Coordinates of C-alpha atoms in Angstrom, one line a residue:
X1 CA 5.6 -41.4 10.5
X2 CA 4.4 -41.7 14.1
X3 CA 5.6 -45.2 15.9
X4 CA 3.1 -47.5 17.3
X5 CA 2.9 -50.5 20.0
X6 CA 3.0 -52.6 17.4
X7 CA 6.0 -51.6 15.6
X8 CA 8.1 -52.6 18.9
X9 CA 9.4 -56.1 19.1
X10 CA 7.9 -58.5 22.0
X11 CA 11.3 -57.9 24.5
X12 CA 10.8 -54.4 24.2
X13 CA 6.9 -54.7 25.4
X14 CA 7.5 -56.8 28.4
X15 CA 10.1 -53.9 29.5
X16 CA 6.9 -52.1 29.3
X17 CA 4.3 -53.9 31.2
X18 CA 7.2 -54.1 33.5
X19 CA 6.7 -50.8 34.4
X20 CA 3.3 -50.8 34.7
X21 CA 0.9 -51.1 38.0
X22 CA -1.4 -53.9 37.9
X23 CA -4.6 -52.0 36.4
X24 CA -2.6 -50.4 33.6
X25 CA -1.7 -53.8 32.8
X26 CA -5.3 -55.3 32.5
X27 CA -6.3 -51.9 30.6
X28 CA -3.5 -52.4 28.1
X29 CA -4.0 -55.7 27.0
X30 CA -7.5 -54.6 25.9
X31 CA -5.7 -52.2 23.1
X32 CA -4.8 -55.1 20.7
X33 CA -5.1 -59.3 19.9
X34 CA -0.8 -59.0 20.1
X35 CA -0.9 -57.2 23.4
X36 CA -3.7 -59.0 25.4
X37 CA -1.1 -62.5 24.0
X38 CA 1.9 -61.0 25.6
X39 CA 0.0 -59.4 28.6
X40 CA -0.7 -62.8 29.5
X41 CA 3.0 -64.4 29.6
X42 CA 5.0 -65.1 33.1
X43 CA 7.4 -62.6 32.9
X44 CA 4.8 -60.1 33.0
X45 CA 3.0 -61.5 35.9
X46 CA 6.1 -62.4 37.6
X47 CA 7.5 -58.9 37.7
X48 CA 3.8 -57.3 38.6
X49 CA 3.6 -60.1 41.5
X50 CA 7.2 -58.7 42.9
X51 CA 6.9 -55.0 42.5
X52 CA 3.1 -54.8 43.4
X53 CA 2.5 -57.4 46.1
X54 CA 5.8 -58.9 47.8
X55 CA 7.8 -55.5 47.7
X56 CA 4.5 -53.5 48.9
X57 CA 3.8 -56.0 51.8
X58 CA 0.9 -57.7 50.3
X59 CA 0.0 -61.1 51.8
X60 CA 1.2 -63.9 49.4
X61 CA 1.3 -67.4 49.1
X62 CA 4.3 -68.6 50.7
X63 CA 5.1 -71.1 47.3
X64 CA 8.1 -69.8 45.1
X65 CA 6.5 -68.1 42.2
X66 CA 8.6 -70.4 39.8
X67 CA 6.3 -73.3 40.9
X68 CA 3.0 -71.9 39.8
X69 CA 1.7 -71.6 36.1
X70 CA 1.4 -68.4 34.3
X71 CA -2.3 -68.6 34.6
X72 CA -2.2 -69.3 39.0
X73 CA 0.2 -66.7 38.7
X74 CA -2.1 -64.3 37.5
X75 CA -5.0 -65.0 39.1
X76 CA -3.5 -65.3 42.5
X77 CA -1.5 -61.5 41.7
X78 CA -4.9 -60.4 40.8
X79 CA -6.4 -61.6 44.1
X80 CA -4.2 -60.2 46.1
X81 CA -3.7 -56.5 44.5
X82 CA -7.5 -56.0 45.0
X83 CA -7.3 -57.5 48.6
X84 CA -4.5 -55.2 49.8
X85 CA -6.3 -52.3 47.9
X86 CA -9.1 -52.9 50.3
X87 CA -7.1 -53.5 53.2
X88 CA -5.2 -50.0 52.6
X89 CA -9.1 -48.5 51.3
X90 CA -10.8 -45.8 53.9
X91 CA -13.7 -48.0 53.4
X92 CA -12.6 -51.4 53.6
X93 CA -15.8 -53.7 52.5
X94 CA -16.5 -57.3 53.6
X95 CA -18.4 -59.8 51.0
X96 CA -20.5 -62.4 52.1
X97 CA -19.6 -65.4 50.0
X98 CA -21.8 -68.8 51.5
X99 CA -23.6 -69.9 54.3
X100 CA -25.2 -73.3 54.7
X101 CA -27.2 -74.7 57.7
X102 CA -27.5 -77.6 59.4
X103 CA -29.9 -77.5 62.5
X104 CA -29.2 -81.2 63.9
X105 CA -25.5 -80.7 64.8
X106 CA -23.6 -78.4 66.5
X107 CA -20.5 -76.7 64.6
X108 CA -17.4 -77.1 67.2
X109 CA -13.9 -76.2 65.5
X110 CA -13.6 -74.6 62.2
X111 CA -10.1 -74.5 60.3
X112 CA -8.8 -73.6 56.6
X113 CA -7.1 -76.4 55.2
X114 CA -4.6 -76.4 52.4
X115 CA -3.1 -79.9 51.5
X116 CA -0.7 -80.2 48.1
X117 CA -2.2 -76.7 46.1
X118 CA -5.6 -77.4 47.5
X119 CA -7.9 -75.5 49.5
X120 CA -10.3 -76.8 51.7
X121 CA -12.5 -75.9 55.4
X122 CA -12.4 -78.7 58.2
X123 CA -15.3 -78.5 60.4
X124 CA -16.6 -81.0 63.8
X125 CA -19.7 -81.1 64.1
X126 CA -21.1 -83.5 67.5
X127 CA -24.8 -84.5 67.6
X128 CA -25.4 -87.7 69.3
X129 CA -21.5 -88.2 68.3
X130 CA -18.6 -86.6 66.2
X131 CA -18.5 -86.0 62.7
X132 CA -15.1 -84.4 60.8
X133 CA -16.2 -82.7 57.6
X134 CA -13.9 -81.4 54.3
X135 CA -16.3 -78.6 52.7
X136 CA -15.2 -76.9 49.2
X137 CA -13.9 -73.4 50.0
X138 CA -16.7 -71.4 47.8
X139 CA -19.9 -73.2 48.4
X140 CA -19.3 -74.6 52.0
X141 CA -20.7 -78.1 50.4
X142 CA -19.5 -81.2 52.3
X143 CA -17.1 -83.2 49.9
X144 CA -15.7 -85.8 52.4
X145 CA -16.5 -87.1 55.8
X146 CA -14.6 -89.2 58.7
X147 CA -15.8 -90.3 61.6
X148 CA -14.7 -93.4 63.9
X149 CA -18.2 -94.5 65.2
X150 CA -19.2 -94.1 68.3
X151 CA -17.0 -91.2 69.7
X152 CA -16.7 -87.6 70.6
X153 CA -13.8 -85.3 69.7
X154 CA -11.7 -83.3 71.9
X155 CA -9.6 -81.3 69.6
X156 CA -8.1 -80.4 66.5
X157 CA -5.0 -79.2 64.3
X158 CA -4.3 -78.9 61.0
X159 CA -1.0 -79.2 59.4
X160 CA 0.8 -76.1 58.6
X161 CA 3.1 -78.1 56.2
X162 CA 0.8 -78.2 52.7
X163 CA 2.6 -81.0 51.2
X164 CA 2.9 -83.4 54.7
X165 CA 1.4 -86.8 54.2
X166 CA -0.6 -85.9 57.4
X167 CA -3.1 -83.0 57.1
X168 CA -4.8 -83.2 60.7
X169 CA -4.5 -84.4 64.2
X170 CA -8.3 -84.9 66.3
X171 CA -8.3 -86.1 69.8
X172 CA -10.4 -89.3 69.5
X173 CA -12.6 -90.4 73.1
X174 CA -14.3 -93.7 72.1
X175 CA -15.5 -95.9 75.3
X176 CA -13.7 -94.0 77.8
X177 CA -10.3 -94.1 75.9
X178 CA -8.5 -91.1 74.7
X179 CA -6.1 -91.2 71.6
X180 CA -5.3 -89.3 68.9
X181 CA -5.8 -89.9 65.2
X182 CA -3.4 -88.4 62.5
X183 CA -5.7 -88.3 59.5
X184 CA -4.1 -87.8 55.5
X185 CA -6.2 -86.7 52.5
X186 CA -6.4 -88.8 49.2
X187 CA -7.2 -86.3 46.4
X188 CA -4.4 -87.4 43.5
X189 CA -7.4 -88.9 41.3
X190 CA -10.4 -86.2 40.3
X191 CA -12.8 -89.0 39.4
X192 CA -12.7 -90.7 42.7
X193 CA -12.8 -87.5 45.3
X194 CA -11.6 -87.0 48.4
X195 CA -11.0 -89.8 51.0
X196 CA -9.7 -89.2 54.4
X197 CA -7.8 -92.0 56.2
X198 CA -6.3 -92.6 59.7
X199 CA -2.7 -93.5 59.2
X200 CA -1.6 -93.4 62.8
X201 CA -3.1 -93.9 65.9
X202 CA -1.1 -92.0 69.0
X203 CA -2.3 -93.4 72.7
X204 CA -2.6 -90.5 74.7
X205 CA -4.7 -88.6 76.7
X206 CA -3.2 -84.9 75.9
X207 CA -4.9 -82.8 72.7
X208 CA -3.5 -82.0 69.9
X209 CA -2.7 -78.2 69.1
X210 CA -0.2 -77.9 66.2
X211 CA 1.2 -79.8 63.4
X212 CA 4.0 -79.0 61.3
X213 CA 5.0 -81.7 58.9
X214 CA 5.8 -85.0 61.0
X215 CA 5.6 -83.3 64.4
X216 CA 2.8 -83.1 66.4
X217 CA 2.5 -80.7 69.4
X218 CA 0.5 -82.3 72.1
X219 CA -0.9 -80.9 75.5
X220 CA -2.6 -81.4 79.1
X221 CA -4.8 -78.6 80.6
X222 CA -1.7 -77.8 83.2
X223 CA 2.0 -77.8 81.9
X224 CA 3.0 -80.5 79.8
X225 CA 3.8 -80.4 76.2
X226 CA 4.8 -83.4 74.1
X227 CA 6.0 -82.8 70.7
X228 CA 6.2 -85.9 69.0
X229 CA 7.1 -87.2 65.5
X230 CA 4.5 -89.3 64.8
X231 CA 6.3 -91.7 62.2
X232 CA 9.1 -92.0 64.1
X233 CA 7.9 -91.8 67.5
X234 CA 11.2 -89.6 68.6
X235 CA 9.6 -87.2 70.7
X236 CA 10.4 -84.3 74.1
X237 CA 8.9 -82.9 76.4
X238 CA 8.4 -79.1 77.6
X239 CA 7.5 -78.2 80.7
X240 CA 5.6 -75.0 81.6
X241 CA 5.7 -73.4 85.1
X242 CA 3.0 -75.3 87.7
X243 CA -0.6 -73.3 86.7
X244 CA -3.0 -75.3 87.6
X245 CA -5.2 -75.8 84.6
X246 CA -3.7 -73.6 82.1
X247 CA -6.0 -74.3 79.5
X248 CA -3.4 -74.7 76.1
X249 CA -4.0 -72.4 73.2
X250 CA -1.4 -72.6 70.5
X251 CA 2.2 -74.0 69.4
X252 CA 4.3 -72.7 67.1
X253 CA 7.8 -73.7 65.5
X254 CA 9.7 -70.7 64.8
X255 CA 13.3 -70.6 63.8
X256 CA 14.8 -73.3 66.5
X257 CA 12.4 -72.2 69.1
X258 CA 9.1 -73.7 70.2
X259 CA 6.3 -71.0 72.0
X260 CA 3.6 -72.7 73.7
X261 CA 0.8 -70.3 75.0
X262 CA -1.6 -70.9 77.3
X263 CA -4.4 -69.3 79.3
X264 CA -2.1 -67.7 81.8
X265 CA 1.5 -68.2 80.5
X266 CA 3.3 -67.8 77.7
X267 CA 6.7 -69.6 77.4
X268 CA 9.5 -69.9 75.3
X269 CA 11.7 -73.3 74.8
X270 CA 14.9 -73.7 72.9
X271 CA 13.9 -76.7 70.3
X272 CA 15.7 -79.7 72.3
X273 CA 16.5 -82.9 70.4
X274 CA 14.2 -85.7 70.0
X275 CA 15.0 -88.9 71.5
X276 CA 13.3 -92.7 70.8
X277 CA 11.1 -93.3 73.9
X278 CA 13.4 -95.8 75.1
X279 CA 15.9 -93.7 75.6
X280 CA 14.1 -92.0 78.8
X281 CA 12.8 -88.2 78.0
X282 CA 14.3 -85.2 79.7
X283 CA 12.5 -82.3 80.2
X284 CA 13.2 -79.3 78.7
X285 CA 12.5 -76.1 80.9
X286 CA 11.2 -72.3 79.3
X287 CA 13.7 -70.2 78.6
X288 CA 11.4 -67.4 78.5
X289 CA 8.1 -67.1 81.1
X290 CA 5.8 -64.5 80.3
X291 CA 2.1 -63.6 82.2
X292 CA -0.2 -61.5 80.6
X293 CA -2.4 -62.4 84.1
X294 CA -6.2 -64.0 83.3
X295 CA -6.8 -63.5 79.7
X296 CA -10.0 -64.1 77.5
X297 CA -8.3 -64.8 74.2
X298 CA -4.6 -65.1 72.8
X299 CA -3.3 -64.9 68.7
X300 CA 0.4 -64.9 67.9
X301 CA 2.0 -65.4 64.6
X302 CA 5.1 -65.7 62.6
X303 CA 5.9 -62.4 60.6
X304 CA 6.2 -62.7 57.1
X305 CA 9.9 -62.9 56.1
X306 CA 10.7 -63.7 52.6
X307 CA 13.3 -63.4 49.5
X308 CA 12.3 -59.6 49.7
X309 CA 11.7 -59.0 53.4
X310 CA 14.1 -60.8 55.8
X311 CA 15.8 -60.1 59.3
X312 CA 19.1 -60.2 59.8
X313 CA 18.5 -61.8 63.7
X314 CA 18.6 -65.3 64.1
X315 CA 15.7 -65.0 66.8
X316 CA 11.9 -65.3 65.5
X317 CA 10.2 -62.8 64.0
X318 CA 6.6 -62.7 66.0
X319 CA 3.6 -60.9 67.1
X320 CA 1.2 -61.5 70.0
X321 CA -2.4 -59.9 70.6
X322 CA -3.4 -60.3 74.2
X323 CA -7.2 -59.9 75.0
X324 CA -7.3 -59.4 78.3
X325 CA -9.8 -60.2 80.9
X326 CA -10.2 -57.2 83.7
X327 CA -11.0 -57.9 87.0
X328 CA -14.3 -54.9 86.7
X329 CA -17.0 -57.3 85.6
X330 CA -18.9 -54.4 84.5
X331 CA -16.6 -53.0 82.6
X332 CA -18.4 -52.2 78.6
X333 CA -14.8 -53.1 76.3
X334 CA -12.3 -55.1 75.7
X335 CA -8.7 -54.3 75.8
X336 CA -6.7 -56.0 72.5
X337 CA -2.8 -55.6 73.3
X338 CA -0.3 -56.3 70.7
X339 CA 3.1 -56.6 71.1
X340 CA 6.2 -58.5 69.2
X341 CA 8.7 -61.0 70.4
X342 CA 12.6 -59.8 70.8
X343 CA 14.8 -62.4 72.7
X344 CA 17.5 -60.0 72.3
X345 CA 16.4 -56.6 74.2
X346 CA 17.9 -56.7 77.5
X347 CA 15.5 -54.6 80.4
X348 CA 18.1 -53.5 83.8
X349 CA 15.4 -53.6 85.8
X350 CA 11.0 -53.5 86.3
X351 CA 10.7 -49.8 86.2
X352 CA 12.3 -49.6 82.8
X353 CA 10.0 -51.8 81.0
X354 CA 7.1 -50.2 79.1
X355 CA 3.8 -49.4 81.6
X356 CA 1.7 -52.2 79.1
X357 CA 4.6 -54.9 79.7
X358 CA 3.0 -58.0 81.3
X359 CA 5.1 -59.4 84.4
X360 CA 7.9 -62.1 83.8
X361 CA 9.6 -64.7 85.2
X362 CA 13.1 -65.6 84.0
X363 CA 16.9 -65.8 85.0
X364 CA 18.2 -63.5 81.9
X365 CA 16.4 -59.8 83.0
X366 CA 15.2 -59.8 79.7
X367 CA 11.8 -58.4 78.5
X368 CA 11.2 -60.5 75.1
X369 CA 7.6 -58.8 74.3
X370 CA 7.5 -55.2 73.4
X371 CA 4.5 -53.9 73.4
X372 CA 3.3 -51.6 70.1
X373 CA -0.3 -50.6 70.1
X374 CA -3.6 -51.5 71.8
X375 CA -7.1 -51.4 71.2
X376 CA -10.6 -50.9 72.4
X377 CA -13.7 -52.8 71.8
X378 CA -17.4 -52.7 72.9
X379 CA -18.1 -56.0 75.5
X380 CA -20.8 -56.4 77.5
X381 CA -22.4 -59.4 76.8
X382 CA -21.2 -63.3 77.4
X383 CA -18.2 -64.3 75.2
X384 CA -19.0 -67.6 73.5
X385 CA -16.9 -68.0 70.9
X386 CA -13.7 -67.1 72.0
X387 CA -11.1 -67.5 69.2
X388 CA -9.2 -64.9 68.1
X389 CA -7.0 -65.2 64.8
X390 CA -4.1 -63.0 64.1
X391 CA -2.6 -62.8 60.4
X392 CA 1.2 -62.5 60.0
X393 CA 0.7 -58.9 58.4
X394 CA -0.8 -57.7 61.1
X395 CA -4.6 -58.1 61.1
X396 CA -6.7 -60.1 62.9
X397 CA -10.0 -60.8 63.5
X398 CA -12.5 -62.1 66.4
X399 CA -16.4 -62.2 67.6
X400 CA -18.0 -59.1 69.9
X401 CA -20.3 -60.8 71.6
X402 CA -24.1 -59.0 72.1
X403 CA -24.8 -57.0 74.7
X404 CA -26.3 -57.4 78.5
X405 CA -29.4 -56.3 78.7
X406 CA -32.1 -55.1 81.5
X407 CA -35.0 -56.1 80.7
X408 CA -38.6 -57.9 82.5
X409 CA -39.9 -56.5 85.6
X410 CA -38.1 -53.8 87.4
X411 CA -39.2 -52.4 90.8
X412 CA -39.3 -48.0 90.7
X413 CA -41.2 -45.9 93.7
X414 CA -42.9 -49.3 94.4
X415 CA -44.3 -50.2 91.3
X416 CA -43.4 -52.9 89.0
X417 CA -42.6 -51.4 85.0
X418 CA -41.6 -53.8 82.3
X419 CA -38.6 -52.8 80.6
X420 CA -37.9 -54.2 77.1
X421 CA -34.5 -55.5 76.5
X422 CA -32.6 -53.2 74.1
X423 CA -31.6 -55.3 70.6
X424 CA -28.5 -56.3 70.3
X425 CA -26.2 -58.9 68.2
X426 CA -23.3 -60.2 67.8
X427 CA -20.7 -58.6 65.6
X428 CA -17.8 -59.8 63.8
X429 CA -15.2 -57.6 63.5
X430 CA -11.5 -57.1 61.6
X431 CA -9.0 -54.8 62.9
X432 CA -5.0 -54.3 61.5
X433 CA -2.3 -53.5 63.5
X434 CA 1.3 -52.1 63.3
X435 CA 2.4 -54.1 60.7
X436 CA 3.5 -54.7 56.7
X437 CA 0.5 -54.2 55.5
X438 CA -0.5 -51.1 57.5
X439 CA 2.8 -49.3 55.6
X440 CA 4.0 -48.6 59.2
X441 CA 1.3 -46.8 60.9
X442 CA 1.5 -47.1 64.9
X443 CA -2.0 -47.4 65.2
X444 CA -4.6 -49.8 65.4
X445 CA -7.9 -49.3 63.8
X446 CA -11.3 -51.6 63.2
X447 CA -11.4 -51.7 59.5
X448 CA -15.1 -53.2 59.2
X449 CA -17.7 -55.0 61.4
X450 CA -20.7 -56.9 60.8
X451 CA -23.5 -58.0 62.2
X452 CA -24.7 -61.5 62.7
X453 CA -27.9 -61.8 62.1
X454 CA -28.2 -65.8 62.8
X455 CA -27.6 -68.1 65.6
X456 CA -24.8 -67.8 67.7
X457 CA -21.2 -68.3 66.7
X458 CA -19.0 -70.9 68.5
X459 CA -16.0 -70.8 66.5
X460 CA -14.1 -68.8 63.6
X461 CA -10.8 -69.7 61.8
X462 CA -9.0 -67.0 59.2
X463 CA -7.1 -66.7 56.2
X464 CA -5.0 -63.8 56.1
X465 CA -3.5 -64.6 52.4
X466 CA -6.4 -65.4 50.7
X467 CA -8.6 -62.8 52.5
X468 CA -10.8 -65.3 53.7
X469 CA -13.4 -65.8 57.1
X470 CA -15.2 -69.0 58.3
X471 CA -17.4 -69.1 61.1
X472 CA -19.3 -71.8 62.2
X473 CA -22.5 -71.8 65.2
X474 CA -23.9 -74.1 67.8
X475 CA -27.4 -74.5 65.6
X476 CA -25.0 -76.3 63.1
X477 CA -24.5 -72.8 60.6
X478 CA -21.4 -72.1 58.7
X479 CA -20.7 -68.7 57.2
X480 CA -18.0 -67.7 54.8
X481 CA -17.1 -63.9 54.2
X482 CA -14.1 -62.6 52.0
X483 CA -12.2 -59.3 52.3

């Protein structure tokens, strides 16, 4: 007599789905009431979710799986086989998920937000004044607004620690006054919503640019950089080399070192000890100075390292993508350089160091970024919404501004002929470089691009893990997409 499924006892079974890929999974639970019960238990998600997506270099969550439910478990596994499975596709699609307009304001930053297992976008918006929004994820509805009256904003982070009492730092001008508000989210109680509340009030006139838990990163437009616990006001203070206004781009905590990037530098500090303001505040110089010259956009991030993937140096684990800004102003593309951080590689002297390596400034002889691949892309037009977002698997994504174009009344053998301008738009476009997810390919490639077919873009924030793109215009649209 034949065996079936059903003859086999439940331990045996999950051995089973064990061994199964994700869509064998979904297809065998459809066989029988017994095995769609047990397809759906935790061990079975939990051993999909480790041999599927963390050991094939899937973006994940960064939560231990042992802190979600069986059903989070398997929705979020779900979500992320089918968006590495379009990552890895020949023909990786974009979906178009909301858009929503609002023609009276003007959309200025855009960030994701998550805040204790929630998922949100932050948006400022300035008409007469500033507005901050929290908008649902899906729809791009507004579920909760802040605003302090009659004031502009200059500025914005959001914290990278999800369960932090704060969730986002805005640089507050209100009658000629500069300060900086650390805002928390109130969301414990589903009847009553979401309510955002100031619970600090910093006096100073630098801008926020990172948050991580209690510390706040702040900056001037030339060299200082403050970082500051905002509960206990211990704080120090880094000190870039002397560029006059080197406009500050990002900040990032990584492993007992602090990188602060900005317009023309690029400088790593060993993470001093804070000190109470009393105490007087040394200044902590750059161990590491690197110029990538004049640049029109920089992205860096941490790469993944987890239970699965981990590196046995004690130095950060990072990537950079440079776009640089040539000195042809007629030139028709963009060069996108990516290279990764290594404190540890030692370079004798210039002529050694790879032909892309930007110059550097520091005691050691060390060249700390190596570059690994570089990119073209089509730019002729104005750049107006300059951020660039790089994920810590490798891809990234930014706006391609629309082309120059002749057009009106042009002068030929003495007579005047109207030339039409040629159409052209603005794209959006996603590119993946040498990384996890592109299973160790040296190249980069654009994946997908689309076209915007609205106002202008002014801003863009990403989501690598969830797959997710938020873009926001000057004519007050927001548009979300999802890989």
């Amino acid at each position: 007599m034949p065996l079936s499924l059903d003859a086999l006892n439940d331990d045996i079974l999950i051995y089973i789905f064990a061994a199964l890929s994700i869509p064998d999974i979904l297809i065998l639970r459809q066989v029988s009431r017994r095995l769609s019960l047990l397809s759906r238990q935790y061990a079975v998600w939990y051993n999909a979710c480790k041999s599927e997506i963390l050991h094939d270099d899937i973006p994940f969550p960064k939560s231990p799986l042992t802190s979600l439910t069986t059903k989070d478990l398997e929705r979020q596994t779900l979500r992320a086989y089918k968006l590495g499975t379009n990552w890895r596709s020949s023909n990786t699609k974009l979906y178009h998920v909301a858009e929503v307009a609002n023609k009276s304001e003007s959309i200025e930053e855009i960030k994701f937000l998550t805040h204790r297992e929630q998922h949100w976008v932050v948006t400022t918006s300035r008409g007469i004044w500033s507005d901050l929004y929290l908008r649902d994820c899906d729809t791009l509805q507004v579920v909760a607004q802040w605003s302090p009256g009659k004031a502009l904003f200059n500025g914005m982070a959001v914290n990278t620690d999800h369960d932090s009492d704060a969730a986002i730092a805005i640089a507050v001008q209100r009658n000629g006054v500069m300060s900086v508000e650390i805002l928390s989210l109130s969301h414990d109680d589903p009847t009553s919503g979401v309510e955002i509340q100031s619970v600090a009030t910093l006096n100073t006139c630098h801008k926020p640019i990172a948050l991580r838990g209690d510390l706040v990163a702040l900056c001037d437009h030339d060299s200082e950089t403050l970082i500051l616990n905002w509960k206990t006001q211990e704080q120090c203070l880094l000190k870039s080399p002397e560029t006059r206004k080197d406009k500050p781009l990002h900040v990032i905590f990584a492993e007992g070192s602090i990188f602060v990037v900005r317009a023309r530098s690029t400088c790593v500090f060993t993470e001093p000890r804070m000190l109470s303001q009393g105490n007087g505040l040394p200044i902590t110089l750059p161990y590491v100075f690197v110029s990538f010259g004049w640049v029109d956009g920089v992205a860096l991030a941490l790469r993944p390292s987890t239970q699965f993937h981990t590196t046995s140096s004690s130095q950060p684990s990072l990537s950079i993508l440079v776009r640089t800004k040539g000195d042809d102003p007629w030139r028709l593309e963009d060069q996108f350089k990516f290279s990764t951080f290594n404190a540890t590689q030692n370079s004798t002297s210039p002529s050694t160091s790879h032909p892309d390596a930007p110059s550097i400034d520091n005691d050691t002889g060390t060249f700390p970024f190596t570059p690994v691949s570089r990119l073209y892309s089509p730019h002729h037009g104005p750049l107006r919404c300059s951020d660039m977002v790089l994920g810590p698997y490798g891809t990234a994504v930014w706006v391609q501004p629309a082309d120059w174009a002749m057009a009106g009344l042009l002068s030929e053998n003495g007579y005047l002929n109207y030339i039409p301008a040629a159409p052209s738009k603005e794209t959006l476009v996603v590119a993946i470089f040498p990384g996890p997810l592109n299973r160790g390919s040296p190249e980069a490639c654009i994946k997908v691009s689309f076209e915007n077919n609205g106002f202008a873009w002014s801003c863009l924030d990403y989501d690598e893990e969830r797959g997710l793109i938020a873009l926001g215009s000057n004519f007050g649209g927001l548009t979300m997409f999802r890989l």
